[in-house]
C-alpha positions as a Python dict, from the first residue, in 0.01 Angstrom:
ca = {
    (1, 'M'): (0, 0, 0),
    (2, 'D'): (125, -217, -286),
    (3, 'S'): (131, -43, -625),
    (4, 'Q'): (-62, -333, -779),
    (5, 'I'): (-345, -276, -530),
    (6, 'L'): (-343, 97, -603),
    (7, 'V'): (-377, 30, -977),
    (8, 'A'): (-666, -211, -916),
    (9, 'L'): (-827, 41, -682),
    (10, 'G'): (-801, 317, -943),
    (11, 'L'): (-946, 95, -1216),
    (12, 'S'): (-1233, -17, -993),
    (13, 'L'): (-1308, 348, -911),
    (14, 'L'): (-1335, 411, -1284),
    (15, 'G'): (-1591, 133, -1311),
    (16, 'G'): (-1775, 211, -989),
    (17, 'L'): (-1808, 584, -1042),
    (18, 'S'): (-1950, 531, -1390),
    (19, 'T'): (-2282, 492, -1207),
    (20, 'S'): (-2249, 868, -1154),
    (21, 'L'): (-2244, 912, -1531),
    (22, 'G'): (-2568, 716, -1548),
    (23, 'A'): (-2717, 945, -1285),
    (24, 'L'): (-2623, 1245, -1499),
    (25, 'F'): (-2848, 1108, -1775),
    (26, 'V'): (-3134, 1144, -1530),
    (27, 'V'): (-3056, 1479, -1367),
    (28, 'I'): (-2971, 1652, -1695),
    (29, 'S'): (-3265, 1511, -1894),
    (30, 'Q'): (-3562, 1373, -1701),
    (31, 'A'): (-3634, 1113, -1973),
    (32, 'P'): (-3307, 931, -2055),
    (33, 'N'): (-3257, 810, -2411),
    (34, 'L'): (-3315, 438, -2365),
    (35, 'K'): (-3217, 360, -2724),
    (36, 'M'): (-2874, 510, -2663),
    (37, 'L'): (-2844, 317, -2338),
    (38, 'G'): (-2932, 0, -2529),
    (39, 'L'): (-2660, 64, -2787),
    (40, 'L'): (-2416, 133, -2505),
    (41, 'Q'): (-2510, -199, -2344),
    (42, 'G'): (-2459, -378, -2676),
    (43, 'F'): (-2118, -217, -2718),
    (44, 'A'): (-2021, -313, -2362),
    (45, 'A'): (-2146, -667, -2426),
    (46, 'G'): (-1909, -692, -2723),
    (47, 'L'): (-1619, -580, -2504),
    (48, 'M'): (-1711, -832, -2236),
    (49, 'L'): (-1752, -1126, -2474),
    (50, 'S'): (-1417, -1048, -2636),
    (51, 'I'): (-1245, -1033, -2298),
    (52, 'S'): (-1418, -1346, -2167),
    (53, 'F'): (-1356, -1584, -2457),
    (54, 'F'): (-1059, -1447, -2652),
    (55, 'D'): (-853, -1336, -2353),
    (56, 'L'): (-935, -1478, -2009),
    (57, 'A'): (-1072, -1823, -2099),
    (58, 'H'): (-823, -1861, -2385),
    (59, 'N'): (-524, -1783, -2164),
    (60, 'A'): (-650, -2008, -1885),
    (61, 'I'): (-686, -2305, -2123),
    (62, 'N'): (-340, -2244, -2270),
    (63, 'S'): (-178, -2206, -1929),
    (64, 'I'): (-338, -2480, -1717),
    (65, 'G'): (-489, -2715, -1977),
    (66, 'F'): (-822, -2762, -2148),
    (67, 'L'): (-996, -2949, -1866),
    (68, 'K'): (-883, -2729, -1576),
    (69, 'G'): (-940, -2411, -1776),
    (70, 'N'): (-1298, -2515, -1855),
    (71, 'L'): (-1366, -2623, -1497),
    (72, 'W'): (-1256, -2282, -1369),
    (73, 'F'): (-1455, -2102, -1640),
    (74, 'F'): (-1781, -2282, -1560),
    (75, 'A'): (-1718, -2246, -1188),
    (76, 'G'): (-1729, -1869, -1252),
    (77, 'V'): (-2051, -1910, -1451),
    (78, 'I'): (-2218, -2106, -1169),
    (79, 'F'): (-2093, -1862, -904),
    (80, 'F'): (-2239, -1556, -1076),
    (81, 'A'): (-2559, -1744, -1167),
    (82, 'L'): (-2612, -1800, -793),
    (83, 'V'): (-2533, -1434, -721),
    (84, 'S'): (-2784, -1323, -985),
    (85, 'N'): (-3046, -1562, -851),
    (86, 'F'): (-3032, -1408, -504),
    (87, 'I'): (-2953, -1051, -618),
    (88, 'P'): (-3125, -998, -954),
    (89, 'E'): (-3007, -717, -1181),
    (90, 'P'): (-3236, -414, -1134),
    (91, 'T'): (-3428, -282, -1434),
    (92, 'L'): (-3541, 65, -1536),
    (93, 'A'): (-3902, 105, -1426),
    (94, 'S'): (-4143, 312, -1628),
    (95, 'I'): (-4284, 610, -1444),
    (96, 'S'): (-4516, 734, -1717),
    (97, 'S'): (-4825, 590, -1546),
    (98, 'A'): (-4733, 767, -1225),
    (99, 'K'): (-4696, 1097, -1405),
    (100, 'G'): (-5038, 1041, -1562),
    (101, 'K'): (-5193, 1015, -1217),
    (102, 'K'): (-5040, 1347, -1120),
    (103, 'K'): (-5254, 1528, -1377),
    (104, 'D'): (-5585, 1434, -1205),
    (105, 'G'): (-5547, 1714, -955),
    (106, 'D'): (-5802, 1595, -697),
    (107, 'D'): (-5727, 1509, -333),
    (108, 'R'): (-5755, 1137, -395),
    (109, 'G'): (-5507, 1167, -679),
    (110, 'K'): (-5264, 1353, -453),
    (111, 'D'): (-5289, 1084, -185),
    (112, 'I'): (-5223, 815, -444),
    (113, 'M'): (-4931, 1019, -573),
    (114, 'K'): (-4777, 1053, -226),
    (115, 'K'): (-4811, 681, -167),
    (116, 'H'): (-4664, 608, -509),
    (117, 'R'): (-4369, 839, -445),
    (118, 'R'): (-4290, 654, -120),
    (119, 'Q'): (-4307, 321, -302),
    (120, 'V'): (-4084, 448, -584),
    (121, 'L'): (-3833, 591, -335),
    (122, 'F'): (-3821, 258, -152),
    (123, 'S'): (-3768, 76, -482),
    (124, 'G'): (-3483, 316, -564),
    (125, 'I'): (-3314, 246, -231),
    (126, 'I'): (-3356, -130, -274),
    (127, 'T'): (-3215, -98, -625),
    (128, 'A'): (-2911, 88, -488),
    (129, 'V'): (-2850, -186, -230),
    (130, 'G'): (-2891, -455, -495),
    (131, 'I'): (-2648, -285, -732),
    (132, 'S'): (-2395, -241, -450),
    (133, 'L'): (-2405, -614, -378),
    (134, 'H'): (-2400, -685, -750),
    (135, 'N'): (-2091, -467, -805),
    (136, 'F'): (-1889, -629, -529),
    (137, 'P'): (-1776, -936, -732),
    (138, 'E'): (-1703, -703, -1025),
    (139, 'G'): (-1447, -527, -805),
    (140, 'M'): (-1297, -866, -724),
    (141, 'A'): (-1273, -939, -1098),
    (142, 'V'): (-1089, -612, -1165),
    (143, 'F'): (-842, -686, -885),
    (144, 'L'): (-765, -1037, -1012),
    (145, 'G'): (-732, -901, -1366),
    (146, 'S'): (-486, -636, -1246),
    (147, 'M'): (-277, -907, -1078),
    (148, 'K'): (-238, -1067, -1422),
    (149, 'G'): (-138, -741, -1590),
    (150, 'L'): (-240, -385, -1671),
    (151, 'R'): (-403, -482, -2001),
    (152, 'V'): (-642, -736, -1844),
    (153, 'G'): (-736, -504, -1557),
    (154, 'L'): (-788, -207, -1788),
    (155, 'N'): (-1005, -404, -2030),
    (156, 'L'): (-1223, -539, -1750),
    (157, 'A'): (-1258, -195, -1592),
    (158, 'L'): (-1360, -36, -1924),
    (159, 'A'): (-1624, -299, -2001),
    (160, 'I'): (-1764, -290, -1647),
    (161, 'A'): (-1771, 91, -1651),
    (162, 'L'): (-1990, 90, -1963),
    (163, 'H'): (-2211, -176, -1806),
    (164, 'N'): (-2254, 33, -1488),
    (165, 'I'): (-2391, 343, -1663),
    (166, 'P'): (-2746, 202, -1699),
    (167, 'E'): (-2723, 83, -1339),
    (168, 'G'): (-2673, 445, -1234),
    (169, 'V'): (-2987, 533, -1429),
    (170, 'A'): (-3175, 248, -1257),
    (171, 'V'): (-3094, 401, -916),
    (172, 'A'): (-3125, 771, -998),
    (173, 'L'): (-3451, 758, -1197),
    (174, 'P'): (-3684, 640, -916),
    (175, 'V'): (-3504, 847, -651),
    (176, 'Y'): (-3531, 1165, -859),
    (177, 'F'): (-3897, 1097, -934),
    (178, 'A'): (-3978, 1038, -565),
    (179, 'T'): (-3774, 1321, -409),
    (180, 'Q'): (-3751, 1573, -697),
    (181, 'S'): (-3392, 1621, -576),
    (182, 'K'): (-3117, 1592, -837),
    (183, 'W'): (-2854, 1584, -563),
    (184, 'Q'): (-3017, 1292, -376),
    (185, 'A'): (-3050, 1094, -701),
    (186, 'F'): (-2689, 1160, -799),
    (187, 'K'): (-2556, 1087, -448),
    (188, 'L'): (-2731, 753, -407),
    (189, 'A'): (-2629, 635, -755),
    (190, 'T'): (-2266, 730, -684),
    (191, 'L'): (-2262, 554, -347),
    (192, 'S'): (-2401, 236, -502),
    (193, 'G'): (-2097, 219, -732),
    (194, 'L'): (-1846, 243, -448),
    (195, 'A'): (-1900, -125, -365),
    (196, 'E'): (-1664, -201, -654),
    (197, 'P'): (-1348, -47, -503),
    (198, 'L'): (-1459, -190, -168),
    (199, 'G'): (-1446, -534, -329),
    (200, 'V'): (-1088, -461, -437),
    (201, 'I'): (-983, -360, -84),
    (202, 'I'): (-1133, -670, 76),
    (203, 'V'): (-1007, -922, -180),
    (204, 'A'): (-660, -762, -170),
    (205, 'Y'): (-626, -885, 187),
    (206, 'L'): (-769, -1229, 108),
    (207, 'F'): (-529, -1312, -176),
    (208, 'P'): (-152, -1289, -130),
    (209, 'S'): (42, -1085, -386),
    (210, 'S'): (259, -1390, -459),
    (211, 'L'): (-36, -1606, -566),
    (212, 'N'): (47, -1936, -737),
    (213, 'P'): (48, -1866, -1117),
    (214, 'E'): (-171, -2169, -1186),
    (215, 'I'): (-431, -2057, -931),
    (216, 'L'): (-421, -1704, -1069),
    (217, 'E'): (-483, -1829, -1423),
    (218, 'G'): (-768, -2043, -1294),
    (219, 'L'): (-924, -1752, -1109),
    (220, 'L'): (-898, -1538, -1423),
    (221, 'G'): (-1068, -1817, -1617),
    (222, 'A'): (-1345, -1804, -1356),
    (223, 'V'): (-1363, -1426, -1405),
    (224, 'G'): (-1413, -1499, -1775),
    (225, 'G'): (-1709, -1719, -1683),
    (226, 'V'): (-1851, -1444, -1462),
    (227, 'M'): (-1820, -1188, -1741),
    (228, 'A'): (-1972, -1423, -2001),
    (229, 'F'): (-2273, -1498, -1781),
    (230, 'L'): (-2320, -1130, -1697),
    (231, 'T'): (-2314, -1044, -2068),
    (232, 'L'): (-2548, -1313, -2198),
    (233, 'H'): (-2790, -1312, -1906),
    (234, 'E'): (-2822, -941, -1837),
    (235, 'M'): (-2655, -708, -2085),
    (236, 'L'): (-2771, -854, -2418),
    (237, 'P'): (-3141, -879, -2323),
    (238, 'L'): (-3131, -518, -2205),
    (239, 'A'): (-2964, -409, -2528),
    (240, 'F'): (-3227, -594, -2734),
    (241, 'D'): (-3513, -436, -2537),
    (242, 'Y'): (-3388, -78, -2563),
    (243, 'A'): (-3211, -64, -2898),
    (244, 'G'): (-3376, -343, -3097),
    (245, 'Q'): (-3216, -671, -3197),
    (246, 'K'): (-3051, -559, -3523),
    (247, 'R'): (-2896, -243, -3378),
    (248, 'A'): (-2786, -424, -3064),
    (249, 'V'): (-2613, -703, -3259),
    (250, 'K'): (-2427, -443, -3466),
    (251, 'A'): (-2320, -270, -3142),
    (252, 'V'): (-2197, -603, -3003),
    (253, 'F'): (-1968, -670, -3301),
    (254, 'F'): (-1852, -309, -3299),
    (255, 'G'): (-1758, -353, -2935),
    (256, 'M'): (-1565, -671, -3013),
    (257, 'A'): (-1381, -497, -3297),
    (258, 'F'): (-1305, -201, -3072),
    (259, 'M'): (-1162, -430, -2804),
    (260, 'S'): (-938, -608, -3059),
    (261, 'A'): (-809, -274, -3187),
    (262, 'S'): (-756, -140, -2834),
    (263, 'L'): (-552, -449, -2741),
    (264, 'Y'): (-333, -402, -3047),
    (265, 'F'): (-261, -33, -2986),
    (266, 'L'): (-224, -78, -2609),
    (267, 'E'): (41, -345, -2656),
    (268, 'R'): (230, -122, -2900),
    (269, 'S'): (214, 188, -2679),
    (270, 'L'): (316, 39, -2343),
    (271, 'P'): (685, 7, -2248),
    (272, 'A'): (840, -331, -2325),
    (273, 'D'): (908, -406, -1958),
    (274, 'M'): (552, -337, -1844),
    (275, 'S'): (337, -641, -1773),
    (276, 'L'): (49, -709, -2012),
}
């Protein structure tokens, strides 16, 4: 297997398996700290916006021209808007009302609780399927970024990994509540993240390694559009809800500053002959 594919596969595993980290929030503490998750989403949003506008879209416009670069960028926006329309991003459901019913103690309450557990388990499974389908194009993005260079692939993988942590919580929380099994919750959340490296494997056989540079730049511009839409449509609202608008905005700019610093130090630390 080509070394470029192996790098992309490793980076996508980093992003995909971060859903396992989200599951750990649930199995270690039954009530995850949503404020911390919100700050994490804001930080990841800053990384994603920096990558989308200052790196991918910027390079595409410089390489293939203003018009073509913008056409590719907004093609990515439209593509992921359609994906999100058919496969909406799952949200963390509150289970406090269900726990309140458990305290009633009568037979009717127990029957309601059993029915509710089945419904919550089903919602957890549907969430896992939705996240798997949602993560598939993210794996494609990491692969295309890795074709451009290690820096682009690494940046995308890091931002997506932070974004995937709350997704792991979204899967593990209902499954743990319904089954009372930490292992089942952790397993299903982990499996849902494996769609990302699967996306790398499939797209690796769709795109030749000697892809036309202009097409590659265009595809990376489209990836920038995908990342921008994902950030503004899904990550920022979640960060505002969980952490509050002021804290979330601070986290966004901290994430952008962190990405700028990481680019600087990464370029200085890598060998001169290594592609960036």
